[in-house]
JSON list of C-alpha atoms in Angstrom, two decimals:
[
{"chain": "A", "resi": 1, "resn": "LYS", "atom": "CA", "xyz": [0.02, 0.04, 0.01]},
{"chain": "A", "resi": 2, "resn": "GLN", "atom": "CA", "xyz": [1.30, 3.35, -1.01]},
{"chain": "A", "resi": 3, "resn": "GLU", "atom": "CA", "xyz": [2.11, 5.60, 1.81]},
{"chain": "A", "resi": 4, "resn": "VAL", "atom": "CA", "xyz": [3.10, 9.38, 1.16]},
{"chain": "A", "resi": 5, "resn": "THR", "atom": "CA", "xyz": [5.04, 11.19, 3.89]},
{"chain": "A", "resi": 6, "resn": "GLN", "atom": "CA", "xyz": [5.79, 14.84, 4.25]},
{"chain": "A", "resi": 7, "resn": "ILE", "atom": "CA", "xyz": [8.45, 16.04, 6.82]},
{"chain": "A", "resi": 8, "resn": "PRO", "atom": "CA", "xyz": [8.43, 18.39, 8.50]},
{"chain": "A", "resi": 9, "resn": "ALA", "atom": "CA", "xyz": [4.70, 18.81, 9.32]},
{"chain": "A", "resi": 10, "resn": "ALA", "atom": "CA", "xyz": [5.35, 22.66, 9.91]},
{"chain": "A", "resi": 11, "resn": "LEU", "atom": "CA", "xyz": [8.19, 24.92, 9.09]},
{"chain": "A", "resi": 12, "resn": "SER", "atom": "CA", "xyz": [8.83, 28.50, 9.76]},
{"chain": "A", "resi": 13, "resn": "VAL", "atom": "CA", "xyz": [11.56, 30.49, 8.00]},
{"chain": "A", "resi": 14, "resn": "PRO", "atom": "CA", "xyz": [12.55, 34.14, 7.64]},
{"chain": "A", "resi": 15, "resn": "GLU", "atom": "CA", "xyz": [11.68, 36.01, 4.47]},
{"chain": "A", "resi": 16, "resn": "GLY", "atom": "CA", "xyz": [14.35, 35.78, 1.69]},
{"chain": "A", "resi": 17, "resn": "GLU", "atom": "CA", "xyz": [15.63, 32.39, 2.67]},
{"chain": "A", "resi": 18, "resn": "ASN", "atom": "CA", "xyz": [15.73, 29.48, 0.28]},
{"chain": "A", "resi": 19, "resn": "LEU", "atom": "CA", "xyz": [14.00, 26.34, 1.57]},
{"chain": "A", "resi": 20, "resn": "VAL", "atom": "CA", "xyz": [13.31, 22.72, 0.78]},
{"chain": "A", "resi": 21, "resn": "LEU", "atom": "CA", "xyz": [10.29, 20.65, 1.45]},
{"chain": "A", "resi": 22, "resn": "ASN", "atom": "CA", "xyz": [10.57, 16.96, 1.41]},
{"chain": "A", "resi": 23, "resn": "CYS", "atom": "CA", "xyz": [8.01, 14.20, 0.19]},
{"chain": "A", "resi": 24, "resn": "SER", "atom": "CA", "xyz": [8.76, 10.48, 0.35]},
{"chain": "A", "resi": 25, "resn": "PHE", "atom": "CA", "xyz": [6.68, 7.66, -0.97]},
{"chain": "A", "resi": 26, "resn": "THR", "atom": "CA", "xyz": [6.94, 3.82, -0.29]},
{"chain": "A", "resi": 27, "resn": "ASP", "atom": "CA", "xyz": [6.06, 2.44, -3.69]},
{"chain": "A", "resi": 28, "resn": "SER", "atom": "CA", "xyz": [8.15, 3.56, -6.61]},
{"chain": "A", "resi": 29, "resn": "ALA", "atom": "CA", "xyz": [5.71, 2.45, -9.30]},
{"chain": "A", "resi": 30, "resn": "ILE", "atom": "CA", "xyz": [4.28, 5.82, -9.78]},
{"chain": "A", "resi": 31, "resn": "TYR", "atom": "CA", "xyz": [3.04, 7.54, -12.92]},
{"chain": "A", "resi": 32, "resn": "ASN", "atom": "CA", "xyz": [3.61, 11.06, -11.92]},
{"chain": "A", "resi": 33, "resn": "LEU", "atom": "CA", "xyz": [4.01, 13.28, -8.90]},
{"chain": "A", "resi": 34, "resn": "GLN", "atom": "CA", "xyz": [2.48, 16.67, -8.21]},
{"chain": "A", "resi": 35, "resn": "TRP", "atom": "CA", "xyz": [3.07, 19.44, -5.79]},
{"chain": "A", "resi": 36, "resn": "PHE", "atom": "CA", "xyz": [0.02, 21.58, -4.57]},
{"chain": "A", "resi": 37, "resn": "ARG", "atom": "CA", "xyz": [-0.45, 24.46, -2.35]},
{"chain": "A", "resi": 38, "resn": "GLN", "atom": "CA", "xyz": [-3.50, 25.27, -0.19]},
{"chain": "A", "resi": 39, "resn": "ASP", "atom": "CA", "xyz": [-4.46, 28.24, 1.44]},
{"chain": "A", "resi": 40, "resn": "PRO", "atom": "CA", "xyz": [-6.42, 28.13, 4.63]},
{"chain": "A", "resi": 41, "resn": "GLY", "atom": "CA", "xyz": [-10.05, 27.12, 3.99]},
{"chain": "A", "resi": 42, "resn": "LYS", "atom": "CA", "xyz": [-9.41, 26.91, 0.14]},
{"chain": "A", "resi": 43, "resn": "GLY", "atom": "CA", "xyz": [-8.96, 24.35, -2.49]},
{"chain": "A", "resi": 44, "resn": "LEU", "atom": "CA", "xyz": [-5.79, 23.34, -3.99]},
{"chain": "A", "resi": 45, "resn": "THR", "atom": "CA", "xyz": [-3.63, 25.06, -6.56]},
{"chain": "A", "resi": 46, "resn": "SER", "atom": "CA", "xyz": [-1.29, 22.95, -8.56]},
{"chain": "A", "resi": 47, "resn": "LEU", "atom": "CA", "xyz": [2.40, 24.09, -8.65]},
{"chain": "A", "resi": 48, "resn": "LEU", "atom": "CA", "xyz": [4.25, 21.47, -10.61]},
{"chain": "A", "resi": 49, "resn": "LEU", "atom": "CA", "xyz": [3.69, 18.12, -12.23]},
{"chain": "A", "resi": 50, "resn": "ILE", "atom": "CA", "xyz": [6.51, 15.69, -12.69]},
{"chain": "A", "resi": 51, "resn": "GLN", "atom": "CA", "xyz": [6.08, 12.62, -14.95]},
{"chain": "A", "resi": 52, "resn": "SER", "atom": "CA", "xyz": [7.87, 9.52, -13.82]},
{"chain": "A", "resi": 53, "resn": "SER", "atom": "CA", "xyz": [10.51, 9.91, -16.62]},
{"chain": "A", "resi": 54, "resn": "GLN", "atom": "CA", "xyz": [11.45, 13.18, -15.57]},
{"chain": "A", "resi": 55, "resn": "ARG", "atom": "CA", "xyz": [14.04, 14.25, -12.99]},
{"chain": "A", "resi": 56, "resn": "GLU", "atom": "CA", "xyz": [12.76, 17.87, -12.19]},
{"chain": "A", "resi": 57, "resn": "GLN", "atom": "CA", "xyz": [10.43, 20.66, -13.20]},
{"chain": "A", "resi": 58, "resn": "THR", "atom": "CA", "xyz": [10.70, 24.40, -12.70]},
{"chain": "A", "resi": 59, "resn": "SER", "atom": "CA", "xyz": [8.45, 27.18, -12.43]},
{"chain": "A", "resi": 60, "resn": "GLY", "atom": "CA", "xyz": [9.46, 30.73, -11.53]},
{"chain": "A", "resi": 61, "resn": "ARG", "atom": "CA", "xyz": [11.02, 30.50, -8.01]},
{"chain": "A", "resi": 62, "resn": "LEU", "atom": "CA", "xyz": [9.84, 26.80, -7.64]},
{"chain": "A", "resi": 63, "resn": "ASN", "atom": "CA", "xyz": [12.01, 23.71, -8.72]},
{"chain": "A", "resi": 64, "resn": "ALA", "atom": "CA", "xyz": [10.71, 20.20, -7.87]},
{"chain": "A", "resi": 65, "resn": "SER", "atom": "CA", "xyz": [12.74, 17.08, -8.21]},
{"chain": "A", "resi": 66, "resn": "LEU", "atom": "CA", "xyz": [11.97, 13.46, -8.37]},
{"chain": "A", "resi": 67, "resn": "ASP", "atom": "CA", "xyz": [13.99, 10.46, -7.68]},
{"chain": "A", "resi": 68, "resn": "LYS", "atom": "CA", "xyz": [11.71, 7.45, -8.15]},
{"chain": "A", "resi": 69, "resn": "SER", "atom": "CA", "xyz": [14.31, 4.84, -7.10]},
{"chain": "A", "resi": 70, "resn": "SER", "atom": "CA", "xyz": [14.74, 6.32, -3.67]},
{"chain": "A", "resi": 71, "resn": "GLY", "atom": "CA", "xyz": [11.09, 7.04, -3.38]},
{"chain": "A", "resi": 72, "resn": "ARG", "atom": "CA", "xyz": [11.82, 11.00, -2.77]},
{"chain": "A", "resi": 73, "resn": "SER", "atom": "CA", "xyz": [10.69, 14.35, -4.13]},
{"chain": "A", "resi": 74, "resn": "THR", "atom": "CA", "xyz": [11.68, 17.75, -3.12]},
{"chain": "A", "resi": 75, "resn": "LEU", "atom": "CA", "xyz": [10.12, 21.32, -3.67]},
{"chain": "A", "resi": 76, "resn": "TYR", "atom": "CA", "xyz": [12.69, 23.85, -3.59]},
{"chain": "A", "resi": 77, "resn": "ILE", "atom": "CA", "xyz": [11.59, 27.57, -3.03]},
{"chain": "A", "resi": 78, "resn": "ALA", "atom": "CA", "xyz": [14.00, 30.37, -3.74]},
{"chain": "A", "resi": 79, "resn": "ALA", "atom": "CA", "xyz": [13.96, 33.78, -2.12]},
{"chain": "A", "resi": 80, "resn": "SER", "atom": "CA", "xyz": [10.82, 32.93, 0.03]},
{"chain": "A", "resi": 81, "resn": "GLN", "atom": "CA", "xyz": [8.21, 35.68, 0.45]},
{"chain": "A", "resi": 82, "resn": "PRO", "atom": "CA", "xyz": [5.40, 36.11, 3.14]},
{"chain": "A", "resi": 83, "resn": "GLY", "atom": "CA", "xyz": [2.91, 35.13, 0.23]},
{"chain": "A", "resi": 84, "resn": "ASP", "atom": "CA", "xyz": [4.47, 31.79, 0.13]},
{"chain": "A", "resi": 85, "resn": "SER", "atom": "CA", "xyz": [2.86, 30.94, 3.52]},
{"chain": "A", "resi": 86, "resn": "ALA", "atom": "CA", "xyz": [0.52, 28.04, 2.92]},
{"chain": "A", "resi": 87, "resn": "THR", "atom": "CA", "xyz": [0.38, 24.34, 3.24]},
{"chain": "A", "resi": 88, "resn": "TYR", "atom": "CA", "xyz": [2.25, 22.44, 0.58]},
{"chain": "A", "resi": 89, "resn": "LEU", "atom": "CA", "xyz": [1.04, 18.85, -0.43]},
{"chain": "A", "resi": 90, "resn": "CYS", "atom": "CA", "xyz": [2.61, 16.33, -2.72]},
{"chain": "A", "resi": 91, "resn": "ALA", "atom": "CA", "xyz": [0.62, 13.77, -4.45]},
{"chain": "A", "resi": 92, "resn": "VAL", "atom": "CA", "xyz": [1.57, 10.59, -6.26]},
{"chain": "A", "resi": 93, "resn": "ASN", "atom": "CA", "xyz": [-0.50, 9.19, -9.18]},
{"chain": "A", "resi": 94, "resn": "MET", "atom": "CA", "xyz": [-0.09, 5.27, -9.20]},
{"chain": "A", "resi": 95, "resn": "ASN", "atom": "CA", "xyz": [0.48, 3.25, -12.27]},
{"chain": "A", "resi": 96, "resn": "ARG", "atom": "CA", "xyz": [-1.68, 0.43, -11.36]},
{"chain": "A", "resi": 97, "resn": "ASP", "atom": "CA", "xyz": [-5.04, 2.12, -10.63]},
{"chain": "A", "resi": 98, "resn": "ASP", "atom": "CA", "xyz": [-4.51, 5.84, -11.28]},
{"chain": "A", "resi": 99, "resn": "LYS", "atom": "CA", "xyz": [-5.45, 6.50, -7.66]},
{"chain": "A", "resi": 100, "resn": "ILE", "atom": "CA", "xyz": [-4.01, 9.64, -6.40]},
{"chain": "A", "resi": 101, "resn": "ILE", "atom": "CA", "xyz": [-2.50, 9.53, -2.95]},
{"chain": "A", "resi": 102, "resn": "PHE", "atom": "CA", "xyz": [-1.70, 12.74, -0.86]},
{"chain": "A", "resi": 103, "resn": "GLY", "atom": "CA", "xyz": [0.61, 13.39, 1.84]},
{"chain": "A", "resi": 104, "resn": "LYS", "atom": "CA", "xyz": [-0.62, 15.24, 4.86]},
{"chain": "A", "resi": 105, "resn": "GLY", "atom": "CA", "xyz": [1.45, 18.28, 3.71]},
{"chain": "A", "resi": 106, "resn": "THR", "atom": "CA", "xyz": [3.90, 20.79, 5.26]},
{"chain": "A", "resi": 107, "resn": "ARG", "atom": "CA", "xyz": [2.42, 24.05, 6.63]},
{"chain": "A", "resi": 108, "resn": "LEU", "atom": "CA", "xyz": [4.90, 26.73, 5.76]},
{"chain": "A", "resi": 109, "resn": "HIS", "atom": "CA", "xyz": [5.15, 30.10, 7.60]},
{"chain": "A", "resi": 110, "resn": "ILE", "atom": "CA", "xyz": [7.36, 32.85, 6.03]},
{"chain": "A", "resi": 111, "resn": "LEU", "atom": "CA", "xyz": [8.32, 35.36, 8.73]},
{"chain": "A", "resi": 112, "resn": "PRO", "atom": "CA", "xyz": [8.32, 38.96, 7.51]},
{"chain": "B", "resi": 1, "resn": "LYS", "atom": "CA", "xyz": [-11.71, 29.99, -18.76]},
{"chain": "B", "resi": 2, "resn": "ALA", "atom": "CA", "xyz": [-13.89, 29.65, -15.65]},
{"chain": "B", "resi": 3, "resn": "GLY", "atom": "CA", "xyz": [-12.33, 27.30, -12.89]},
{"chain": "B", "resi": 4, "resn": "VAL", "atom": "CA", "xyz": [-13.94, 24.41, -11.06]},
{"chain": "B", "resi": 5, "resn": "THR", "atom": "CA", "xyz": [-16.96, 25.44, -9.14]},
{"chain": "B", "resi": 6, "resn": "GLN", "atom": "CA", "xyz": [-18.59, 23.65, -6.25]},
{"chain": "B", "resi": 7, "resn": "THR", "atom": "CA", "xyz": [-21.89, 24.26, -4.64]},
{"chain": "B", "resi": 8, "resn": "PRO", "atom": "CA", "xyz": [-22.92, 24.94, -2.07]},
{"chain": "B", "resi": 9, "resn": "ARG", "atom": "CA", "xyz": [-19.92, 26.31, -0.34]},
{"chain": "B", "resi": 10, "resn": "TYR", "atom": "CA", "xyz": [-21.02, 25.50, 3.23]},
{"chain": "B", "resi": 11, "resn": "LEU", "atom": "CA", "xyz": [-23.64, 23.12, 4.55]},
{"chain": "B", "resi": 12, "resn": "ILE", "atom": "CA", "xyz": [-24.87, 22.18, 7.96]},
{"chain": "B", "resi": 13, "resn": "LYS", "atom": "CA", "xyz": [-26.83, 18.94, 8.47]},
{"chain": "B", "resi": 14, "resn": "THR", "atom": "CA", "xyz": [-27.67, 16.67, 11.29]},
{"chain": "B", "resi": 15, "resn": "ARG", "atom": "CA", "xyz": [-26.90, 13.19, 11.83]},
{"chain": "B", "resi": 16, "resn": "GLY", "atom": "CA", "xyz": [-29.03, 10.68, 9.74]},
{"chain": "B", "resi": 17, "resn": "GLN", "atom": "CA", "xyz": [-29.81, 13.30, 7.04]},
{"chain": "B", "resi": 18, "resn": "GLN", "atom": "CA", "xyz": [-28.47, 12.93, 3.49]},
{"chain": "B", "resi": 19, "resn": "VAL", "atom": "CA", "xyz": [-26.63, 15.55, 1.43]},
{"chain": "B", "resi": 20, "resn": "THR", "atom": "CA", "xyz": [-25.75, 16.21, -2.18]},
{"chain": "B", "resi": 21, "resn": "LEU", "atom": "CA", "xyz": [-22.89, 18.29, -3.42]},
{"chain": "B", "resi": 22, "resn": "SER", "atom": "CA", "xyz": [-22.43, 19.40, -6.88]},
{"chain": "B", "resi": 23, "resn": "CYS", "atom": "CA", "xyz": [-19.17, 19.98, -9.04]},
{"chain": "B", "resi": 24, "resn": "SER", "atom": "CA", "xyz": [-18.92, 21.74, -12.29]},
{"chain": "B", "resi": 25, "resn": "PRO", "atom": "CA", "xyz": [-15.55, 20.89, -13.95]},
{"chain": "B", "resi": 26, "resn": "ILE", "atom": "CA", "xyz": [-13.42, 23.29, -16.35]},
{"chain": "B", "resi": 27, "resn": "SER", "atom": "CA", "xyz": [-15.09, 23.46, -19.70]},
{"chain": "B", "resi": 28, "resn": "GLY", "atom": "CA", "xyz": [-13.80, 20.68, -21.85]},
{"chain": "B", "resi": 29, "resn": "HIS", "atom": "CA", "xyz": [-12.71, 18.46, -18.83]},
{"chain": "B", "resi": 30, "resn": "ARG", "atom": "CA", "xyz": [-14.27, 15.03, -18.69]},
{"chain": "B", "resi": 31, "resn": "SER", "atom": "CA", "xyz": [-12.68, 13.74, -15.63]},
{"chain": "B", "resi": 32, "resn": "VAL", "atom": "CA", "xyz": [-13.93, 14.66, -12.15]},
{"chain": "B", "resi": 33, "resn": "SER", "atom": "CA", "xyz": [-12.51, 13.35, -8.90]},
{"chain": "B", "resi": 34, "resn": "TRP", "atom": "CA", "xyz": [-13.75, 13.76, -5.31]},
{"chain": "B", "resi": 35, "resn": "TYR", "atom": "CA", "xyz": [-11.82, 14.14, -2.17]},
{"chain": "B", "resi": 36, "resn": "GLN", "atom": "CA", "xyz": [-12.57, 14.33, 1.53]},
{"chain": "B", "resi": 37, "resn": "GLN", "atom": "CA", "xyz": [-10.20, 16.50, 3.59]},
{"chain": "B", "resi": 38, "resn": "THR", "atom": "CA", "xyz": [-10.04, 16.26, 7.42]},
{"chain": "B", "resi": 39, "resn": "PRO", "atom": "CA", "xyz": [-7.49, 17.50, 9.89]},
{"chain": "B", "resi": 40, "resn": "GLY", "atom": "CA", "xyz": [-6.84, 13.94, 11.05]},
{"chain": "B", "resi": 41, "resn": "GLN", "atom": "CA", "xyz": [-6.75, 11.86, 7.86]},
{"chain": "B", "resi": 42, "resn": "GLY", "atom": "CA", "xyz": [-5.64, 14.57, 5.33]},
{"chain": "B", "resi": 43, "resn": "LEU", "atom": "CA", "xyz": [-6.91, 14.40, 1.73]},
{"chain": "B", "resi": 44, "resn": "GLN", "atom": "CA", "xyz": [-8.53, 11.01, 0.90]},
{"chain": "B", "resi": 45, "resn": "PHE", "atom": "CA", "xyz": [-9.70, 9.95, -2.42]},
{"chain": "B", "resi": 46, "resn": "LEU", "atom": "CA", "xyz": [-13.39, 9.17, -2.77]},
{"chain": "B", "resi": 47, "resn": "PHE", "atom": "CA", "xyz": [-14.02, 8.35, -6.58]},
{"chain": "B", "resi": 48, "resn": "GLU", "atom": "CA", "xyz": [-13.35, 9.57, -10.01]},
{"chain": "B", "resi": 49, "resn": "TYR", "atom": "CA", "xyz": [-15.73, 9.90, -12.95]},
{"chain": "B", "resi": 50, "resn": "PHE", "atom": "CA", "xyz": [-14.87, 10.00, -16.58]},
{"chain": "B", "resi": 51, "resn": "SER", "atom": "CA", "xyz": [-17.42, 10.19, -19.37]},
{"chain": "B", "resi": 52, "resn": "GLU", "atom": "CA", "xyz": [-20.23, 9.35, -16.95]},
{"chain": "B", "resi": 53, "resn": "THR", "atom": "CA", "xyz": [-18.46, 6.12, -15.76]},
{"chain": "B", "resi": 54, "resn": "GLN", "atom": "CA", "xyz": [-16.85, 5.67, -12.37]},
{"chain": "B", "resi": 55, "resn": "ARG", "atom": "CA", "xyz": [-13.25, 4.79, -13.06]},
{"chain": "B", "resi": 56, "resn": "ASN", "atom": "CA", "xyz": [-11.90, 4.44, -9.47]},
{"chain": "B", "resi": 57, "resn": "LYS", "atom": "CA", "xyz": [-13.19, 4.33, -6.00]},
{"chain": "B", "resi": 58, "resn": "GLY", "atom": "CA", "xyz": [-11.42, 4.86, -2.73]},
{"chain": "B", "resi": 59, "resn": "ASN", "atom": "CA", "xyz": [-12.05, 3.06, 0.49]},
{"chain": "B", "resi": 60, "resn": "PHE", "atom": "CA", "xyz": [-15.18, 4.61, 1.68]},
{"chain": "B", "resi": 61, "resn": "PRO", "atom": "CA", "xyz": [-18.61, 3.01, 2.84]},
{"chain": "B", "resi": 62, "resn": "GLY", "atom": "CA", "xyz": [-21.47, 2.65, 0.39]},
{"chain": "B", "resi": 63, "resn": "ARG", "atom": "CA", "xyz": [-22.99, 5.68, 1.90]},
{"chain": "B", "resi": 64, "resn": "PHE", "atom": "CA", "xyz": [-20.80, 7.80, -0.25]},
{"chain": "B", "resi": 65, "resn": "SER", "atom": "CA", "xyz": [-21.88, 7.68, -3.82]},
{"chain": "B", "resi": 66, "resn": "GLY", "atom": "CA", "xyz": [-21.47, 9.75, -6.95]},
{"chain": "B", "resi": 67, "resn": "ARG", "atom": "CA", "xyz": [-22.58, 10.18, -10.51]},
{"chain": "B", "resi": 68, "resn": "GLN", "atom": "CA", "xyz": [-21.49, 12.35, -13.67]},
{"chain": "B", "resi": 69, "resn": "PHE", "atom": "CA", "xyz": [-23.87, 13.70, -16.00]},
{"chain": "B", "resi": 70, "resn": "SER", "atom": "CA", "xyz": [-23.42, 13.99, -19.94]},
{"chain": "B", "resi": 71, "resn": "ASN", "atom": "CA", "xyz": [-22.16, 17.64, -19.44]},
{"chain": "B", "resi": 72, "resn": "SER", "atom": "CA", "xyz": [-19.44, 16.28, -17.17]},
{"chain": "B", "resi": 73, "resn": "ARG", "atom": "CA", "xyz": [-20.95, 17.89, -14.07]},
{"chain": "B", "resi": 74, "resn": "SER", "atom": "CA", "xyz": [-20.87, 15.73, -11.14]},
{"chain": "B", "resi": 75, "resn": "GLU", "atom": "CA", "xyz": [-22.60, 15.11, -7.89]},
{"chain": "B", "resi": 76, "resn": "MET", "atom": "CA", "xyz": [-21.71, 13.20, -4.71]},
{"chain": "B", "resi": 77, "resn": "ASN", "atom": "CA", "xyz": [-24.29, 12.04, -2.29]},
{"chain": "B", "resi": 78, "resn": "VAL", "atom": "CA", "xyz": [-23.80, 11.04, 1.36]},
{"chain": "B", "resi": 79, "resn": "SER", "atom": "CA", "xyz": [-26.65, 9.18, 3.03]},
{"chain": "B", "resi": 80, "resn": "THR", "atom": "CA", "xyz": [-27.32, 8.62, 6.66]},
{"chain": "B", "resi": 81, "resn": "LEU", "atom": "CA", "xyz": [-24.57, 11.46, 7.83]},
{"chain": "B", "resi": 82, "resn": "GLU", "atom": "CA", "xyz": [-22.37, 10.75, 10.72]},
{"chain": "B", "resi": 83, "resn": "LEU", "atom": "CA", "xyz": [-20.48, 13.12, 12.78]},
{"chain": "B", "resi": 84, "resn": "GLY", "atom": "CA", "xyz": [-17.28, 11.80, 11.37]},
{"chain": "B", "resi": 85, "resn": "ASP", "atom": "CA", "xyz": [-18.48, 12.93, 7.84]},
{"chain": "B", "resi": 86, "resn": "SER", "atom": "CA", "xyz": [-17.80, 16.71, 8.67]},
{"chain": "B", "resi": 87, "resn": "ALA", "atom": "CA", "xyz": [-15.03, 17.69, 6.41]},
{"chain": "B", "resi": 88, "resn": "LEU", "atom": "CA", "xyz": [-13.97, 19.83, 3.35]},
{"chain": "B", "resi": 89, "resn": "TYR", "atom": "CA", "xyz": [-15.08, 17.99, 0.24]},
{"chain": "B", "resi": 90, "resn": "LEU", "atom": "CA", "xyz": [-13.06, 18.90, -2.82]},
{"chain": "B", "resi": 91, "resn": "CYS", "atom": "CA", "xyz": [-13.50, 18.01, -6.35]},
{"chain": "B", "resi": 92, "resn": "ALA", "atom": "CA", "xyz": [-11.02, 18.21, -9.12]},
{"chain": "B", "resi": 93, "resn": "SER", "atom": "CA", "xyz": [-11.15, 18.17, -12.90]},
{"chain": "B", "resi": 94, "resn": "SER", "atom": "CA", "xyz": [-8.64, 17.26, -15.55]},
{"chain": "B", "resi": 95, "resn": "SER", "atom": "CA", "xyz": [-9.06, 16.63, -19.25]},
{"chain": "B", "resi": 96, "resn": "THR", "atom": "CA", "xyz": [-7.22, 13.26, -19.42]},
{"chain": "B", "resi": 97, "resn": "PRO", "atom": "CA", "xyz": [-7.35, 11.28, -16.12]},
{"chain": "B", "resi": 98, "resn": "GLY", "atom": "CA", "xyz": [-4.18, 10.11, -14.49]},
{"chain": "B", "resi": 99, "resn": "VAL", "atom": "CA", "xyz": [-2.10, 12.19, -17.02]},
{"chain": "B", "resi": 100, "resn": "ASP", "atom": "CA", "xyz": [-2.92, 15.73, -16.85]},
{"chain": "B", "resi": 101, "resn": "THR", "atom": "CA", "xyz": [-2.85, 18.29, -14.11]},
{"chain": "B", "resi": 102, "resn": "GLN", "atom": "CA", "xyz": [-5.82, 18.25, -11.73]},
{"chain": "B", "resi": 103, "resn": "TYR", "atom": "CA", "xyz": [-7.56, 21.60, -11.07]},
{"chain": "B", "resi": 104, "resn": "PHE", "atom": "CA", "xyz": [-9.39, 21.78, -7.82]},
{"chain": "B", "resi": 105, "resn": "GLY", "atom": "CA", "xyz": [-12.45, 23.64, -6.83]},
{"chain": "B", "resi": 106, "resn": "PRO", "atom": "CA", "xyz": [-12.79, 25.67, -3.59]},
{"chain": "B", "resi": 107, "resn": "GLY", "atom": "CA", "xyz": [-14.58, 22.93, -1.79]},
{"chain": "B", "resi": 108, "resn": "THR", "atom": "CA", "xyz": [-17.83, 22.37, 0.17]},
{"chain": "B", "resi": 109, "resn": "ARG", "atom": "CA", "xyz": [-17.41, 22.58, 3.97]},
{"chain": "B", "resi": 110, "resn": "LEU", "atom": "CA", "xyz": [-19.95, 20.05, 5.52]},
{"chain": "B", "resi": 111, "resn": "THR", "atom": "CA", "xyz": [-20.60, 20.16, 9.15]},
{"chain": "B", "resi": 112, "resn": "VAL", "atom": "CA", "xyz": [-22.66, 17.37, 10.69]},
{"chain": "B", "resi": 113, "resn": "LEU", "atom": "CA", "xyz": [-24.29, 18.05, 14.11]}
]
């Protein structure tokens, strides 16, 4: 059974710092992996989608990497801003049945 | 292009009642997925519909059901509500299931008293 873990559960960093969020998964037979952000009480916004054949994806200040063999993905945020404060979730799409399994997220707080 | 819309945004029900939630996907998207989000369990997959057919189902009891119409709009129904059904219910749409990015709606906050 696929399990997706995100550590730490919460993180506070000063504005301007670069930071890395971690996501690990137990079954490497994934089709793709997606990073989302969720603002309090709202839906999810897709940030980056990495196909299983890719190693990384970049969008602006965000860079996501994927290492299938070790069951890990990281989301790198450069030059953090207060507006980056949100919960970040990773989700894996399984090959076998296309079910999407989410981690419980990392709650990020950028200190002004 | 309009995003995913969900109605209603908030609902308060009592135990034993039933509820129907609605989701309108992005125009042109034929896949709709439903998720339940609670503080304890996080986001859990309920089911996915594509072209009016249920493609996948998560591990939820039969009280949770759904359907999709020919215009791709989807509804989910929860019968005999329990306190533990209080949650944020999110739907997401995509053009090709399992391949393309999922776009989420704002969710329906259901409170069961």
